[in-house]
């Protein structure tokens, strides 16, 4: 039997990934490219890892503009974490890309 | 010449390093030095560390709020070529080993086989048998960090022996003149880095390393033997294929001994070993061997891969790891100001207790005097926040002037405090593991915070073993008898809590914005618990430390009633 679609990895975040960006237009463009570009209603071909790679290049440029902000997460001693959330996201996406990019038929969904 | 002065743990340097960052625009260069392989006094820069503090530099250093800006490839290669006297043929492998060090630290993650990765995180117990590459290239650290406790670890004896063999090669070369090549540096990095990983896992109480009663199969093959037949067969030489086979046999033996259906994986980046393992029916947990990267910006705070949280890599852990791998590492803030950590070389010595507490030799060289001075080990533990006003204090006086800042507090809320009392009611000594279990603390940081709190108030007695002091016994007894006034008096022996209560008494009302959120939540709760305060949503924390006689209280109540009556106001 052929699997139409199988989820092999999922990841979610509670942090505001745009918190470090001050340029509203850039934020809007990135949001569009991330969420609409990889929405689940698109076919797998339209959500390919080649397209994901293009997104990573855009995020890489934007991460330079992004600053460090307080995070939602606190550690055990109640210290508030700080992070460049876009840089954190980029690092994680690049890692996921490196693992799955060569997997035949693999695609990405962003919700 | 570096003046090596004193043994210190990473946490002992937080203040000194934070002050240097505060004075130098939050930027430093991370450099390493290998005293027998590098040209004299030639340190290799690994890139710039840019701290990202909001206000608190100490927090940024200890919690990993920084980025590491790596040099581009030509710059990096020029640095390394300068360090080695002759053009090193194995420079690429040295750079790959540096990359592996970043993986071990958690600044980067292994590139797993996509099929196996989709099985992460394991939902049922599995055993992962690691080969030497798993230890040296950071995959085992990833497993310990994100896949335990479902994943149990097994380290075959041959892995320890391979690492020890490499260490032996390094120290032989170190003692012999003319053997100072990049290959020797590679032996240094991989052997010391590998041993540090194994020791780290051994001391991590969240990691379960399996040691069955059966010895590793074929272990005797590398034992000393006078048998001429063994000599003719060359069995005394640890050959690569033998070592691989021994690791595989360990995994296979483990699967044979384990319960039916208990999965066993062989962790490796060695394609040959992975193929052999798969051909013999044992699944391989394969990852790609790390290759050097350049011109990246690495973040000290990263996303956890299998849940929604973040994790961080403290800056001083990075300094410690590279110091062990190369012998020396430093954060250089200017031509004459740096923090140097030394694991090998100079006049250093080593003893087993150094590993237990992660002690290395440190010196802080300052501009003002030109002399190396060392940040003294903290004698009086202080809560977070108390040192915020000391950012501009000269490094030569790291403790700085005495300041009063009631915003400092330990993260000890009433529930945790009651559990601490319960623990010490039935335990005379402090056993970290049992205390952590009683309090539901997962991390080392949480347990250390409790210890600092107890020490600051004199609730622990001096001695070889940490045990409850008479003061703590008195506090428990007072609490048991509901003598809150006496219990509060004992609790106020903790200076930061006493400052908080003193401030409350002076101001009569403390609002959340008057102190840190943590102080308000934790110490406000403790004040309520012992009848020193009362939190009212709209008003804040109100001083309630007076304990009047009933007759006096009745008079005061009547007086307030008369004032309020007829005005339409209510007390709360």
XYZ file of C-alpha atoms in Angstrom:
683
model
C 0.000 0.000 0.000
C 1.265 3.445 -0.874
C 1.453 6.080 1.814
C 0.110 9.348 0.467
C 1.844 11.296 3.153
C 3.813 10.321 6.242
C 4.990 12.685 8.938
C 8.609 11.932 9.793
C 9.421 14.915 11.968
C 7.529 17.764 13.547
C 8.706 20.712 15.579
C 6.921 23.653 17.103
C 7.913 26.711 19.060
C 6.190 28.919 21.600
C 8.545 31.822 20.949
C 7.671 34.805 18.795
C 10.052 34.190 15.920
C 9.594 37.745 14.600
C 10.194 39.444 17.960
C 13.694 40.627 17.043
C 12.693 42.208 13.724
C 11.849 45.900 13.691
C 10.990 46.245 9.993
C 7.282 45.457 9.670
C 7.481 45.068 5.889
C 10.295 42.554 6.150
C 8.393 40.672 8.832
C 5.290 40.580 6.647
C 7.244 39.333 3.641
C 8.953 36.615 5.658
C 5.707 35.552 7.252
C 4.132 35.282 3.811
C 7.041 33.256 2.439
C 7.094 30.940 5.455
C 3.430 30.297 6.179
C 1.797 30.717 2.787
C 4.717 29.222 0.895
C 4.503 25.979 2.857
C 0.819 25.817 3.793
C -0.642 22.315 3.988
C -3.140 23.001 1.186
C -0.289 23.149 -1.336
C 0.833 20.013 -3.114
C 4.098 18.404 -1.923
C 5.850 19.587 -5.094
C 5.081 23.164 -4.141
C 6.504 22.628 -0.655
C 9.760 20.985 -1.709
C 13.114 21.158 0.024
C 14.511 23.150 -2.917
C 11.967 25.839 -2.087
C 12.791 25.441 1.614
C 16.444 26.115 0.765
C 15.432 29.395 -0.888
C 13.545 30.331 2.247
C 16.655 29.609 4.315
C 18.708 32.007 2.195
C 16.129 34.734 2.828
C 16.010 33.968 6.543
C 19.803 34.066 6.692
C 19.817 37.644 5.402
C 16.977 38.634 7.734
C 18.655 37.065 10.791
C 21.400 39.678 10.494
C 18.746 42.378 11.008
C 17.124 40.562 13.908
C 18.089 41.439 17.473
C 18.092 39.548 20.763
C 14.921 39.794 22.842
C 13.466 38.216 25.969
C 11.878 34.833 25.393
C 8.800 33.156 26.783
C 10.892 30.392 28.291
C 12.453 30.683 31.725
C 14.984 28.299 33.214
C 14.619 26.392 36.461
C 15.881 29.374 38.451
C 13.231 31.599 36.809
C 15.793 33.424 34.670
C 14.202 34.619 31.454
C 15.964 33.290 28.384
C 17.097 35.718 25.721
C 17.624 34.827 22.102
C 17.736 36.070 18.562
C 14.663 34.010 17.765
C 15.120 34.253 14.030
C 18.720 33.058 14.337
C 17.550 30.164 16.516
C 14.883 29.299 13.948
C 17.377 29.528 11.103
C 19.867 27.262 12.893
C 17.170 24.680 13.489
C 15.803 24.864 9.942
C 19.281 24.508 8.456
C 19.844 21.396 10.530
C 16.511 19.882 9.496
C 17.260 20.769 5.883
C 20.656 19.036 6.033
C 19.061 15.844 7.324
C 16.053 15.606 5.024
C 17.030 17.493 1.869
C 18.183 14.362 0.043
C 15.278 12.169 1.177
C 13.272 11.349 -1.976
C 9.834 12.938 -2.009
C 10.324 14.827 1.250
C 8.421 18.078 1.660
C 7.779 20.698 4.316
C 4.576 21.973 5.930
C 4.472 25.123 8.051
C 1.421 25.982 10.130
C 54.133 34.042 29.370
C 50.901 33.021 31.000
C 50.890 33.006 34.741
C 48.857 30.011 35.816
C 47.542 30.787 39.225
C 44.644 28.824 40.490
C 42.201 26.018 39.945
C 38.657 27.098 39.198
C 35.336 25.783 37.979
C 33.583 27.474 35.045
C 31.094 29.093 37.418
C 33.907 30.747 39.388
C 34.864 32.901 36.422
C 31.443 34.279 35.565
C 31.883 37.586 37.390
C 35.393 38.254 36.139
C 34.529 37.449 32.536
C 31.299 39.464 32.716
C 33.195 42.503 33.948
C 35.705 42.220 31.135
C 32.915 41.954 28.577
C 31.238 44.999 30.132
C 34.443 46.991 29.726
C 35.140 45.910 26.161
C 31.896 46.432 24.298
C 30.655 42.873 24.790
C 33.200 41.421 22.348
C 36.110 39.029 22.806
C 38.141 36.687 20.632
C 38.203 32.971 21.381
C 41.719 31.624 20.909
C 43.472 28.294 21.477
C 47.096 27.290 22.003
C 48.800 23.903 21.873
C 52.138 24.240 23.615
C 54.138 21.594 21.737
C 52.545 21.629 18.268
C 52.044 25.355 17.698
C 54.829 27.848 17.084
C 55.877 29.669 20.243
C 53.323 32.188 21.503
C 51.136 31.699 18.430
C 47.509 31.510 19.422
C 44.894 30.529 16.861
C 41.740 32.602 16.727
C 38.531 30.585 16.379
C 36.370 33.687 15.928
C 34.695 36.478 17.828
C 32.346 35.984 20.756
C 29.741 38.743 20.916
C 27.809 38.798 24.178
C 24.134 39.768 23.981
C 23.191 41.055 27.427
C 20.104 43.118 28.157
C 21.612 44.542 31.318
C 23.016 41.655 33.268
C 26.383 40.583 31.832
C 26.803 37.782 34.350
C 23.542 36.248 33.259
C 24.580 36.523 29.623
C 27.862 34.710 30.348
C 26.323 31.988 32.488
C 23.183 31.392 30.418
C 24.774 31.496 26.986
C 23.446 34.744 25.550
C 26.108 35.197 22.876
C 26.875 34.612 19.235
C 30.076 33.093 17.923
C 31.126 34.672 14.640
C 33.379 32.245 12.820
C 36.111 33.472 10.468
C 35.850 32.761 6.739
C 37.860 29.885 5.274
C 40.932 31.827 3.999
C 41.274 33.676 7.309
C 40.873 30.489 9.327
C 43.377 28.520 7.241
C 45.900 31.364 7.400
C 45.587 31.343 11.203
C 46.199 27.611 11.417
C 49.065 27.631 8.930
C 50.736 30.332 10.991
C 50.503 28.142 14.088
C 52.172 25.090 12.580
C 55.844 25.484 11.716
C 55.496 23.559 8.444
C 52.550 23.249 6.098
C 50.373 20.663 7.841
C 49.052 17.879 5.628
C 46.378 16.963 8.138
C 45.087 20.499 8.684
C 41.696 19.505 7.272
C 41.339 16.824 9.929
C 42.314 19.285 12.651
C 39.611 21.675 11.435
C 37.123 18.797 11.372
C 38.096 17.980 14.963
C 37.386 21.591 15.947
C 33.984 21.196 14.304
C 33.421 18.004 16.323
C 34.174 19.966 19.489
C 31.338 22.351 18.611
C 29.062 19.336 18.168
C 30.024 17.946 21.567
C 29.221 21.297 23.147
C 25.801 21.367 21.479
C 26.492 24.461 19.370
C 25.783 22.262 16.359
C 23.864 19.012 16.026
C 24.782 15.788 14.235
C 23.404 15.181 10.766
C 21.538 11.949 11.312
C 20.388 9.389 8.821
C 16.905 10.618 7.856
C 15.232 7.255 8.408
C 16.583 6.759 11.913
C 16.026 10.400 12.784
C 12.323 10.000 12.106
C 12.238 7.482 15.000
C 13.458 10.167 17.442
C 12.616 10.739 20.242
C 12.291 7.120 21.304
C 8.989 6.286 22.912
C 10.254 3.053 24.472
C 13.561 2.089 26.041
C 16.409 1.387 23.650
C 20.117 0.802 24.100
C 22.619 2.728 22.038
C 26.091 1.255 21.767
C 28.534 3.915 20.674
C 31.700 3.538 18.705
C 34.646 5.913 19.103
C 33.351 8.374 16.501
C 30.107 8.703 18.442
C 32.062 9.800 21.497
C 34.466 12.122 19.716
C 32.127 13.725 17.201
C 29.304 14.808 19.466
C 26.593 12.265 18.590
C 26.760 10.639 22.025
C 26.366 14.049 23.662
C 23.280 14.668 21.507
C 21.812 11.328 22.583
C 22.545 12.080 26.252
C 21.091 15.574 25.948
C 17.890 14.869 24.020
C 17.157 11.152 23.841
C 17.634 10.036 27.426
C 16.149 8.576 29.566
C 14.513 6.365 26.911
C 17.937 5.821 25.385
C 20.396 3.951 27.562
C 24.027 4.193 26.628
C 26.657 1.530 26.408
C 30.295 2.355 25.857
C 32.316 -0.684 24.773
C 35.652 -1.108 26.500
C 37.413 -0.888 23.163
C 36.196 2.705 22.774
C 37.921 3.666 26.002
C 40.994 1.790 24.813
C 41.045 3.475 21.412
C 40.841 6.889 23.021
C 43.507 5.943 25.530
C 45.680 4.682 22.689
C 45.392 8.047 20.977
C 46.226 9.815 24.242
C 49.254 7.576 24.593
C 50.379 8.495 21.060
C 50.053 12.149 21.918
C 52.022 11.980 25.143
C 54.764 9.901 23.476
C 55.089 12.574 20.798
C 54.972 15.292 23.408
C 57.978 13.836 25.199
C 59.938 13.271 21.986
C 61.501 16.254 20.227
C 60.757 16.754 16.550
C 57.295 15.190 16.622
C 55.262 18.354 16.674
C 52.980 18.063 13.712
C 49.330 18.725 13.069
C 48.784 14.981 13.438
C 50.037 15.229 17.015
C 47.665 18.124 17.645
C 44.877 15.962 16.235
C 45.738 13.211 18.720
C 45.594 15.806 21.486
C 42.191 17.183 20.453
C 40.506 13.829 19.892
C 41.940 11.979 22.877
C 41.376 14.685 25.467
C 38.005 15.659 23.988
C 36.926 12.022 23.978
C 37.996 11.415 27.561
C 36.241 14.600 28.660
C 33.018 13.388 27.021
C 33.178 10.041 28.774
C 33.863 11.674 32.129
C 31.066 14.179 31.570
C 28.586 11.369 30.915
C 29.841 9.457 33.928
C 29.178 12.472 36.176
C 25.801 13.314 34.600
C 23.207 11.773 36.868
C 20.536 12.034 34.169
C 22.447 9.691 31.896
C 22.384 5.948 32.348
C 25.501 4.190 31.122
C 24.987 0.441 31.088
C 27.671 -1.794 32.508
C 26.525 -5.364 32.383
C 28.114 -8.099 34.431
C 29.536 -9.612 31.285
C 32.816 -8.231 30.039
C 32.995 -7.028 26.476
C 33.431 -9.908 24.034
C 36.891 -10.456 22.656
C 38.320 -8.027 25.180
C 41.222 -10.367 25.799
C 42.427 -10.009 22.250
C 44.284 -6.846 23.136
C 45.466 -8.019 26.563
C 49.232 -8.491 26.948
C 50.315 -11.981 25.946
C 53.632 -13.805 25.716
C 52.218 -16.462 23.422
C 54.384 -16.498 20.243
C 51.376 -17.618 18.213
C 49.487 -14.475 19.210
C 52.538 -12.470 18.251
C 52.752 -14.104 14.826
C 49.095 -13.391 14.199
C 49.617 -9.761 15.160
C 46.673 -9.866 17.513
C 48.390 -7.464 19.899
C 48.130 -4.660 17.377
C 44.798 -2.960 17.615
C 43.843 -2.780 13.998
C 40.986 -0.678 12.825
C 38.931 -3.610 11.639
C 39.459 -5.484 14.920
C 38.337 -2.475 16.897
C 35.236 -2.084 14.738
C 34.421 -5.742 15.116
C 34.852 -5.579 18.883
C 32.406 -2.684 19.053
C 29.933 -4.525 16.889
C 30.306 -7.686 18.970
C 29.600 -5.683 22.110
C 26.363 -4.421 20.584
C 25.421 -7.886 19.355
C 26.182 -9.439 22.739
C 24.066 -6.796 24.417
C 21.135 -7.524 22.128
C 21.522 -11.203 22.893
C 21.414 -10.509 26.648
C 18.611 -7.939 26.546
C 14.943 -8.746 26.810
C 13.217 -9.851 23.642
C 12.165 -6.866 21.592
C 14.462 -4.398 23.307
C 15.994 -2.441 20.406
C 19.751 -2.003 20.254
C 21.436 0.455 17.910
C 25.054 0.919 16.965
C 25.995 4.609 16.951
C 28.650 5.433 14.395
C 29.736 7.791 11.630
C 31.892 5.053 10.114
C 30.247 3.881 6.894
C 32.075 0.548 6.903
C 31.026 -0.267 10.436
C 27.454 0.856 9.731
C 27.275 -1.385 6.655
C 28.739 -4.364 8.519
C 26.287 -3.828 11.338
C 23.295 -3.655 8.996
C 24.525 -6.715 7.105
C 24.597 -8.599 10.399
C 21.058 -7.517 11.247
C 21.848 -4.853 13.811
C 20.448 -1.383 13.008
C 22.988 1.409 12.794
C 22.351 4.867 14.176
C 24.389 6.604 11.551
C 25.402 10.248 11.488
C 27.691 12.141 9.163
C 31.186 12.868 10.333
C 31.359 16.649 11.007
C 33.162 18.699 8.371
C 34.680 22.087 9.133
C 32.376 25.057 8.617
C 33.310 28.685 8.160
C 31.828 32.183 8.363
C 28.764 31.062 10.307
C 27.110 32.805 13.205
C 26.496 30.273 15.952
C 24.061 31.090 18.718
C 24.637 30.209 22.375
C 20.878 29.666 22.692
C 19.350 26.978 20.491
C 16.048 25.240 19.892
C 15.514 21.868 21.496
C 14.858 19.440 18.647
C 11.979 17.420 20.074
C 10.005 19.820 22.202
C 9.116 23.484 22.172
C 11.845 24.672 24.504
C 15.236 26.269 24.194
C 18.570 25.203 25.595
C 21.781 27.123 25.969
C 25.497 26.470 26.003
C 27.184 28.552 28.735
C 30.118 30.527 27.381
C 32.556 29.193 29.939
C 31.691 25.622 28.961
C 32.977 26.516 25.509
C 36.187 27.911 26.973
C 36.652 24.835 29.185
C 36.040 22.369 26.353
C 38.571 23.993 24.044
C 41.099 24.326 26.870
C 40.913 20.577 27.415
C 41.166 19.800 23.693
C 44.155 22.063 22.971
C 45.746 22.443 26.379
C 45.002 26.161 26.584
C 42.166 28.443 25.519
C 41.497 32.069 26.215
C 39.043 34.872 25.721
C 41.073 37.850 24.568
C 39.520 41.260 25.111
C 42.475 43.412 24.044
C 46.201 43.080 23.451
C 46.877 42.842 27.160
C 43.604 41.694 28.700
C 42.487 38.120 28.573
C 41.087 35.211 30.526
C 43.178 32.083 30.063
C 42.206 28.542 30.961
C 44.828 25.821 30.970
C 44.353 22.053 31.120
C 47.831 20.944 30.109
C 51.239 22.557 29.874
C 53.117 25.094 31.925
C 53.333 24.247 35.599
C 49.954 22.609 35.799
C 49.275 19.332 37.503
C 46.318 16.984 37.379
C 44.497 15.019 40.041
C 41.281 13.002 39.816
C 39.294 15.489 41.874
C 39.824 18.041 39.097
C 37.451 16.017 36.919
C 34.788 15.760 39.579
C 34.393 19.528 39.820
C 35.599 20.365 36.302
C 38.554 22.254 37.702
C 41.108 23.801 35.361
C 43.907 26.320 35.894
C 42.848 29.881 35.191
C 44.322 33.342 35.134
C 42.845 36.715 34.307
C 45.290 39.190 32.869
C 44.267 42.818 33.206
C 45.396 45.948 31.496
C 45.709 48.137 34.549
C 48.494 46.269 36.287
C 49.884 44.071 33.572
C 49.927 41.250 36.092
C 47.890 38.122 36.037
C 45.362 37.978 38.754
C 42.803 35.351 39.429
C 39.227 35.871 40.321
C 39.022 34.368 43.789
C 36.661 31.505 44.296
C 33.438 32.881 45.730
C 33.612 32.498 49.490
C 30.158 33.791 50.197
C 27.593 32.575 47.739
C 25.394 35.329 46.451
C 22.060 35.174 44.717
C 21.535 36.292 41.167
C 20.990 39.997 40.847
C 23.155 41.107 43.772
C 26.085 41.843 41.550
C 24.240 43.816 38.922
C 25.702 47.069 40.186
C 29.242 45.836 39.864
C 29.663 45.803 36.118
C 32.166 48.644 36.210
C 34.109 47.335 39.207
C 37.794 46.875 38.308
C 38.768 43.282 37.783
C 41.552 43.574 40.336
C 38.853 43.713 43.004
C 36.315 41.293 41.574
C 34.028 41.251 44.582
C 33.739 45.055 44.415
C 32.357 47.330 47.090
C 29.649 46.042 49.341
C 26.283 46.937 47.892
C 22.768 46.603 49.157
C 20.333 45.559 46.533
C 17.214 43.912 47.759
C 16.355 42.817 44.249
C 18.679 39.838 44.610
C 17.041 36.566 45.531
C 17.340 32.834 45.242
C 14.683 30.931 43.337
C 13.303 29.348 46.502
C 9.542 29.599 46.570
C 7.407 28.471 49.535
C 6.660 25.043 48.072
C 10.329 24.378 47.407
C 11.241 25.678 50.850
C 8.768 23.398 52.599
C 10.169 20.464 50.628
C 13.685 21.463 51.716
C 12.536 21.440 55.342
C 10.880 18.062 54.826
C 14.042 16.675 53.268
C 16.262 17.823 56.131
C 13.759 16.700 58.741
C 14.602 13.113 57.800
C 18.097 13.542 56.336
C 21.094 14.833 58.178
C 23.334 15.064 55.126
C 22.746 16.639 51.761
C 22.812 14.031 49.011
C 22.370 15.890 45.771
C 20.551 13.142 43.959
C 18.054 12.521 46.754
C 17.524 16.239 47.270
C 16.943 16.699 43.539
C 14.385 13.878 43.566
C 12.618 15.259 46.652
C 12.374 18.712 45.148
C 11.639 17.545 41.630
C 14.717 19.315 40.275
C 16.022 18.044 36.959
C 19.085 20.155 36.412
C 22.352 20.682 38.189
C 21.642 24.433 38.224
C 18.513 23.985 40.321
C 20.313 21.916 42.948
C 23.210 24.372 43.053
C 20.726 27.196 43.610
C 19.301 25.378 46.653
C 22.813 24.742 47.991
C 23.758 28.400 47.583
C 20.612 29.460 49.394
C 21.286 27.072 52.279
C 24.933 28.099 52.525
C 24.126 31.808 52.455
C 21.884 31.449 55.501
C 24.248 29.186 57.400
C 21.774 26.320 57.150
C 24.544 23.891 56.224
C 27.286 22.935 58.647
C 30.932 23.123 57.662
C 32.600 19.802 57.184
C 33.659 17.262 54.628
C 30.050 16.312 53.942
C 27.331 18.891 53.579
C 24.986 18.427 56.508
C 22.214 20.404 58.192
C 23.373 22.999 60.716
C 21.889 23.483 64.172
C 20.232 26.623 62.819
C 18.357 24.577 60.235
C 17.325 22.047 62.877
C 15.999 24.918 65.024
C 14.154 26.337 62.031
C 12.509 22.973 61.304
C 11.490 22.584 64.945
C 10.048 26.098 65.070
C 8.096 25.468 61.881
C 6.805 22.134 63.238
C 5.528 23.880 66.381
C 3.996 26.657 64.242
C 6.165 29.149 66.073
C 6.318 31.309 62.965
C 7.947 34.253 64.673
C 10.937 32.159 65.738
C 11.061 30.382 62.376
C 11.091 33.746 60.583
C 13.936 34.924 62.805
C 15.949 31.884 61.792
C 15.075 32.289 58.120
C 16.189 35.901 58.180
C 19.730 34.640 58.725
C 19.739 34.365 54.917
C 21.074 37.839 54.012
C 19.138 38.299 50.765
C 15.847 37.308 52.432
C 16.624 39.538 55.397
C 17.278 42.453 53.028
C 13.978 41.775 51.289
C 12.052 41.673 54.556
C 13.908 44.754 55.838
C 12.897 46.620 52.714
C 9.306 45.460 53.139
C 9.283 46.611 56.747
C 10.696 49.999 55.837
C 8.365 50.637 52.894
C 5.342 48.877 54.431
C 4.171 47.910 50.942
C 6.213 46.311 48.160
C 4.748 46.286 44.707
C 5.894 43.819 42.012
C 7.693 46.593 40.129
C 9.712 47.525 43.246
C 11.693 44.276 43.125
C 12.463 41.582 40.598
C 9.661 39.271 39.602
C 11.549 36.369 41.148
C 12.080 38.151 44.462
C 8.418 39.128 44.594
C 7.222 35.638 43.769
C 9.676 33.629 45.856
C 10.593 35.828 48.821
C 7.123 37.396 48.881
C 5.742 33.882 49.212
C 8.207 33.017 51.986
C 7.306 36.241 53.803
C 3.649 35.228 53.634
C 4.443 31.713 54.785
C 6.106 33.015 57.937
C 3.597 35.756 58.637
C 5.832 38.641 57.626
C 3.708 39.823 54.728
C 0.356 39.537 53.050
C -0.091 39.752 49.318
C -3.161 41.620 48.139
C -3.752 41.664 44.422
C -4.382 45.401 44.001
C -1.998 46.645 46.668
C 1.094 44.451 46.585
C 2.881 42.772 49.453
C 1.965 44.407 52.747
C 4.168 44.280 55.834
C 2.573 42.040 58.448
C 5.540 41.426 60.720
C 4.026 43.077 63.762
C 2.470 40.653 66.153
C 0.389 42.733 68.572
C -1.333 41.488 71.700
C -5.026 40.712 71.136
C -6.034 43.731 73.251
C -3.825 46.059 71.206
C -5.072 44.513 67.971
C -8.714 45.074 69.024
C -7.998 48.739 69.766
C -6.263 49.227 66.421
C -9.065 47.475 64.572
C -11.681 49.685 66.203
C -9.664 52.789 65.345
C -9.465 51.795 61.667
C -13.153 50.925 61.664
C -14.043 54.387 62.936
C -11.902 56.029 60.279
C -13.459 53.965 57.529
C -17.057 54.009 58.732
C -19.186 56.462 56.903
C -16.609 57.038 54.164
C -17.865 54.214 51.992
C -14.331 52.802 51.793
C -13.322 49.286 52.631
C -10.097 48.062 54.075
C -9.160 45.938 51.065
